[in-house]
Tab-separated table of C-alpha atoms in Angstrom:
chain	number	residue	atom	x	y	z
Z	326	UNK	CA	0.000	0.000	0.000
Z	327	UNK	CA	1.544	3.125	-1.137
Z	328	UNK	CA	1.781	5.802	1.759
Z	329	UNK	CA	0.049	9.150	0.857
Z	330	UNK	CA	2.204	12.428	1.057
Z	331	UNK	CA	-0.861	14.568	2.311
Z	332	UNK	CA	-1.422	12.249	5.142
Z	333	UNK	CA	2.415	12.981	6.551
Z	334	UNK	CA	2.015	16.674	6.676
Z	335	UNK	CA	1.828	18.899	9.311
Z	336	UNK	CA	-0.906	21.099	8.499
Z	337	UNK	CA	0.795	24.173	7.963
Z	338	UNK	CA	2.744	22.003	5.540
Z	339	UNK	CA	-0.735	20.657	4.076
Z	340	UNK	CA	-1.862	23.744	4.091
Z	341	UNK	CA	0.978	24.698	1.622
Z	342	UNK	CA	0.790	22.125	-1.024
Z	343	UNK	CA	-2.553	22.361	-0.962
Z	344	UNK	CA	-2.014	25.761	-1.962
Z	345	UNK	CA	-0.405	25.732	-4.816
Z	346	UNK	CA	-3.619	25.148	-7.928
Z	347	UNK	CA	-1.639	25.170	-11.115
Z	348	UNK	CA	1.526	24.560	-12.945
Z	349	UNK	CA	2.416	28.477	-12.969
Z	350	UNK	CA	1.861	28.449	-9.185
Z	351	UNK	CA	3.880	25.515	-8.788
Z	352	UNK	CA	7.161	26.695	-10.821
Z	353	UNK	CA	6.930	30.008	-8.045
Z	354	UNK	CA	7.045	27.786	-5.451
Z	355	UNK	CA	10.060	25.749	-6.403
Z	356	UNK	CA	12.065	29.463	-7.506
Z	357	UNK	CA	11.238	30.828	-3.854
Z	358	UNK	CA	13.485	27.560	-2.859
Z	359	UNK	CA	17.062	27.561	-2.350
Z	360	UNK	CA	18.786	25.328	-4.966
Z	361	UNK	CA	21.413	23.093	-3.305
Z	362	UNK	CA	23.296	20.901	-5.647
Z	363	UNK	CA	24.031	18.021	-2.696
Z	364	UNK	CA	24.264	14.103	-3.359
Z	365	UNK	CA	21.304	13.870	-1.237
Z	366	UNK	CA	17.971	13.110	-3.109
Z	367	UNK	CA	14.855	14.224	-0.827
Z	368	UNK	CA	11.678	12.697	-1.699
Z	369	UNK	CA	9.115	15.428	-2.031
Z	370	UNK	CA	7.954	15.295	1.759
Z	371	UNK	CA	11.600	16.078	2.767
Z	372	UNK	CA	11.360	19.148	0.382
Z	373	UNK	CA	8.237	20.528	1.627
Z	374	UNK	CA	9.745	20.057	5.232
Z	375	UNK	CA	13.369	21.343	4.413
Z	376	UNK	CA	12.896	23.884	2.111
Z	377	UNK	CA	15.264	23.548	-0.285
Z	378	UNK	CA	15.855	20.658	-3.350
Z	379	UNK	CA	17.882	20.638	-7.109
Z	380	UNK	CA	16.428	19.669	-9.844
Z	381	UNK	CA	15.827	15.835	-9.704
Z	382	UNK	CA	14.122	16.477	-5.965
Z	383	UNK	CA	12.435	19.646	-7.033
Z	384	UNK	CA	11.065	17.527	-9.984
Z	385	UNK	CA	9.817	15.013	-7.791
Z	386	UNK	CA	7.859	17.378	-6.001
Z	387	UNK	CA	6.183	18.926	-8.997
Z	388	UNK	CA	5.215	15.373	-10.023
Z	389	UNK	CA	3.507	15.170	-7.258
Z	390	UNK	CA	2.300	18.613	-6.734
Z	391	UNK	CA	0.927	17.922	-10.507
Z	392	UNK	CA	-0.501	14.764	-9.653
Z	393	UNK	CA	-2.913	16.614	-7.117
Z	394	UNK	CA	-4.265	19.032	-9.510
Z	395	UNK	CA	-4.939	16.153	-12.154
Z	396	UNK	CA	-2.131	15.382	-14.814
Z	397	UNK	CA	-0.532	12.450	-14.512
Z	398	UNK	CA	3.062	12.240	-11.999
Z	399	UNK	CA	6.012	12.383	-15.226
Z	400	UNK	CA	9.420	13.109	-15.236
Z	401	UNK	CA	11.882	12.943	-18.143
Z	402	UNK	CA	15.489	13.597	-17.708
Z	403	UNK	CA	17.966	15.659	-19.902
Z	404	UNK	CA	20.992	14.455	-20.614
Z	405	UNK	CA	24.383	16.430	-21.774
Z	406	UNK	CA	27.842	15.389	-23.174
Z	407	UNK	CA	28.987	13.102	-20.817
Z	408	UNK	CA	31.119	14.783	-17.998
Z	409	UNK	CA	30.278	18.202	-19.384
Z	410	UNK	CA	27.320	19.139	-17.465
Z	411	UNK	CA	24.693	17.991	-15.182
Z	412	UNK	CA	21.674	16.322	-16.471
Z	413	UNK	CA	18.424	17.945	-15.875
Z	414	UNK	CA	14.975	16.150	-14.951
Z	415	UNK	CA	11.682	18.081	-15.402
Z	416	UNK	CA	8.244	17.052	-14.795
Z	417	UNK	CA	5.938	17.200	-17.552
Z	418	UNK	CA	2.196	17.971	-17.959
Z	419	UNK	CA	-0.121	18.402	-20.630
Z	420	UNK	CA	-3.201	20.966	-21.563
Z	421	UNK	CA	-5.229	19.650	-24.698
Z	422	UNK	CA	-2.776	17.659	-26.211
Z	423	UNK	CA	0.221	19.961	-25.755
Z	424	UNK	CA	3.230	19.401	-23.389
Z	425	UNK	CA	4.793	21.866	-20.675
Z	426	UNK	CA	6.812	21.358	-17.963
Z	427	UNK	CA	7.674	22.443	-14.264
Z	428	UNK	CA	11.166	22.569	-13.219
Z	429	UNK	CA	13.680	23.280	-10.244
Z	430	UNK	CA	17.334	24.831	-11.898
Z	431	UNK	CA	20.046	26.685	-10.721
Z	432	UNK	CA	19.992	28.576	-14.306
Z	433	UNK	CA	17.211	31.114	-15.919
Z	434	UNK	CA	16.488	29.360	-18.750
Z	435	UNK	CA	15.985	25.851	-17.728
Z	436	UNK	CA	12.827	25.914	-15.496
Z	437	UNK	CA	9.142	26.396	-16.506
Z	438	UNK	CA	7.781	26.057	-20.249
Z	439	UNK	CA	3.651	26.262	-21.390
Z	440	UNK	CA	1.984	23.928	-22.732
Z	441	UNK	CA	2.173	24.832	-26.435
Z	442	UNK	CA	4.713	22.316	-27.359
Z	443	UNK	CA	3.144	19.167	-29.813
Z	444	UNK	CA	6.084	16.432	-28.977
Z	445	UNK	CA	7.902	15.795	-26.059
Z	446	UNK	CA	10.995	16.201	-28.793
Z	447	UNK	CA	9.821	19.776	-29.152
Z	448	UNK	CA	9.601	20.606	-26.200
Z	449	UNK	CA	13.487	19.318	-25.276
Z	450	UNK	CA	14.512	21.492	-28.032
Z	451	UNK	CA	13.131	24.610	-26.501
Z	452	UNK	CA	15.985	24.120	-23.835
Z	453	UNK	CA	18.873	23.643	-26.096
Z	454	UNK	CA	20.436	27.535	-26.263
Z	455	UNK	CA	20.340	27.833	-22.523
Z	456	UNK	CA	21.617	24.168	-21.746
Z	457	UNK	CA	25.488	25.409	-21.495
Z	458	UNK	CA	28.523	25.156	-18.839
Z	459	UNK	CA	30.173	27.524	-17.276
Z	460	UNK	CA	32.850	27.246	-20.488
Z	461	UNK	CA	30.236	28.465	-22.737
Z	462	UNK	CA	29.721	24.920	-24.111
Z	463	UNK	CA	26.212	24.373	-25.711
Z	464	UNK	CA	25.806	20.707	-23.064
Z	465	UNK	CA	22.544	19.096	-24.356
Z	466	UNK	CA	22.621	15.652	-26.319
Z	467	UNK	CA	19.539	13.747	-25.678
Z	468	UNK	CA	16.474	13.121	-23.338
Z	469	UNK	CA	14.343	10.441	-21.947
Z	470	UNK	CA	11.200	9.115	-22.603
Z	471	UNK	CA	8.051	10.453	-20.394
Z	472	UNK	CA	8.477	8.086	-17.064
Z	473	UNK	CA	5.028	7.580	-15.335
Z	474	UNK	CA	5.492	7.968	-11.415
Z	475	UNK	CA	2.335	6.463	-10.838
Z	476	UNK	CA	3.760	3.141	-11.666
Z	477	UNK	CA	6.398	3.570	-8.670
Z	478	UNK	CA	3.934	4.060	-5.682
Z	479	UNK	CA	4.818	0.778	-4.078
Z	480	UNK	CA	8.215	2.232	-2.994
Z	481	UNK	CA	6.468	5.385	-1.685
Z	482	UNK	CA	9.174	7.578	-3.230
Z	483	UNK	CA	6.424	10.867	-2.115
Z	484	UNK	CA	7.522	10.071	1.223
Z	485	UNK	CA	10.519	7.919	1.654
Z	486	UNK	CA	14.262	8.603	0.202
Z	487	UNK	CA	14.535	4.674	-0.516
Z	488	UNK	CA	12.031	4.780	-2.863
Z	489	UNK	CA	13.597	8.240	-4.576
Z	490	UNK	CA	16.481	5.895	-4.885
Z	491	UNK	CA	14.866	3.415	-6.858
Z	492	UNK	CA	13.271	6.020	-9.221
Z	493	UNK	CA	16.823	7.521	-9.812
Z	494	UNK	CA	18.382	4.541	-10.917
Z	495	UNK	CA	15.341	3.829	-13.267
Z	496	UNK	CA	15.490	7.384	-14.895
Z	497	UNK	CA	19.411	6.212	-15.491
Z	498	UNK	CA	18.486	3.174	-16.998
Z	499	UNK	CA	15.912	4.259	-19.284
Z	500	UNK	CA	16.578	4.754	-23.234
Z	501	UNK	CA	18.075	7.939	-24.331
Z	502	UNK	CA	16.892	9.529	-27.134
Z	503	UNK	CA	19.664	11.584	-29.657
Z	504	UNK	CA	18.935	15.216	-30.600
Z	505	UNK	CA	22.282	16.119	-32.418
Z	506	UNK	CA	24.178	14.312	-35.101
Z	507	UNK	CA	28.107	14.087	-34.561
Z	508	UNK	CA	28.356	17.141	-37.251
Z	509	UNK	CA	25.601	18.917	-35.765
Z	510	UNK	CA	28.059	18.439	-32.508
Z	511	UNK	CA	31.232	19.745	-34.061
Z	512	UNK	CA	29.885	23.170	-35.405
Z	513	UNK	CA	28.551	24.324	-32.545
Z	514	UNK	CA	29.426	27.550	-31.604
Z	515	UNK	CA	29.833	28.810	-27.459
Z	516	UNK	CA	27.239	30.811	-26.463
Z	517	UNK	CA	27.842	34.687	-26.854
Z	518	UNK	CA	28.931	36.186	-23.637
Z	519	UNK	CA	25.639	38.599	-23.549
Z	520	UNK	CA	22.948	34.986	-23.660
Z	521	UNK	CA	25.652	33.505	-21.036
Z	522	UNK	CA	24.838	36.171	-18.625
Z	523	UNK	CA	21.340	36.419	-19.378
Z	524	UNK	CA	21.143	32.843	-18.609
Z	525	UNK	CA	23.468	33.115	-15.218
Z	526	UNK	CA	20.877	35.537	-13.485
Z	527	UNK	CA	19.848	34.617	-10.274
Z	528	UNK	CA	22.599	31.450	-10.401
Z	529	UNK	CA	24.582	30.495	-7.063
Z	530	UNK	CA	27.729	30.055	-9.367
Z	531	UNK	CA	29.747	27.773	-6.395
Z	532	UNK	CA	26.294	25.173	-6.788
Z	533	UNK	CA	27.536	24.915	-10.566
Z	534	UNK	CA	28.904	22.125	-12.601
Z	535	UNK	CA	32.817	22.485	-12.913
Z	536	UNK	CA	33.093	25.364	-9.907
Z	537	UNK	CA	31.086	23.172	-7.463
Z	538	UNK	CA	33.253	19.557	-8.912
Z	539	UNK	CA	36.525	21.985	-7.817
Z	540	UNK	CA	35.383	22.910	-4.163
């Protein structure tokens, strides 16, 4: 039996996630949180109680807080050049046939998007340009299929960091899906130094890849 996350909440805490009624209200919530890029994964009861997540916790919470307002729990994860960047997990949702998505970054351009996009491909794409390292390296490579969280509730990962576990090593081990060819890869060019600090507003530069790797 899977254990409900509104049933471990204080109610100030219930109170909360109750509070937040739509995608657009959810993305706030996640940007008032601190972004800590630990090895720690919190299942989304732990985020609610410690205030604070990265992306892969911060989408776990949005499945969830997504889940209560109707669309079903999905997460797909964003991959980059191998040891060039960290990959990125966002959960999805979907308005009349169109996908959006909710996420938790430590970067501008990576969090919310509306639901006008027609394929989960499209959608990726839109994150391409702002999916760079702090070497002004344009990171993203490929993405996951849509992963249904729904199909996870026997390991309660809403409420227990075991089951969070499990979920992470599934996302790892699902099939990747290639959005550049090798050429496509080698002309690339960096990202112009005016988009790079568009895209750095608002980021806690030591919770980056490559400055946080040298602490």
């Amino acid at each position: 039996m899977s254990k409900r996350l509104e049933d471990c909440l204080s109610q100030k805490e219930l109170n909360l996630f109750l509070s937040i009624r739509s995608p657009v209200q959810l993305q706030a919530y996640l940007d008032s949180l601190p972004y800590i890029a630990e090895e720690r994964n919190r299942s989304p009861l732990a985020v609610l109680r410690d205030g604070q997540c990265h992306c892969y916790d911060g989408a776990l919470l949005a499945a969830a807080a997504l889940r209560r307002m109707g669309f079903p729990p999905l997460l797909i994860d964003l991959w980059p050049e191998a040891g060039m960047d960290d990959d990125h997990v966002l959960a999805l949702y979907r308005v009349d046939g169109y996908w959006g998505a909710v996420a938790k970054s430590n970067y501008a351009g990576l969090r919310f998007r509306e639901p006008i996009h027609r394929s989960v491909r499209e959608l990726v794409m839109t994150y391409f340009e702002n999916f760079y390292n702090l070497e002004h390296v344009k990171t993203l490579r490929s993405y996951t299929r849509p992963f249904d969280l729904s199909r996870m509730d026997n390991v309660n990962w809403e409420t227990d960091e075991r089951g969070v576990a499990v979920i992470e090593k599934r996302m790892h081990d699902l099939r990747r899906y290639p959005l550049l060819t090798e050429k496509m890869i080698q002309m690339l060019s960096p990202v112009d130094e005016r988009a790079f600090q568009a895209g750095m507003h608002g980021t806690n530069i030591e919770q980056s890849f490559g400055r946080r790797n040298n602490l």
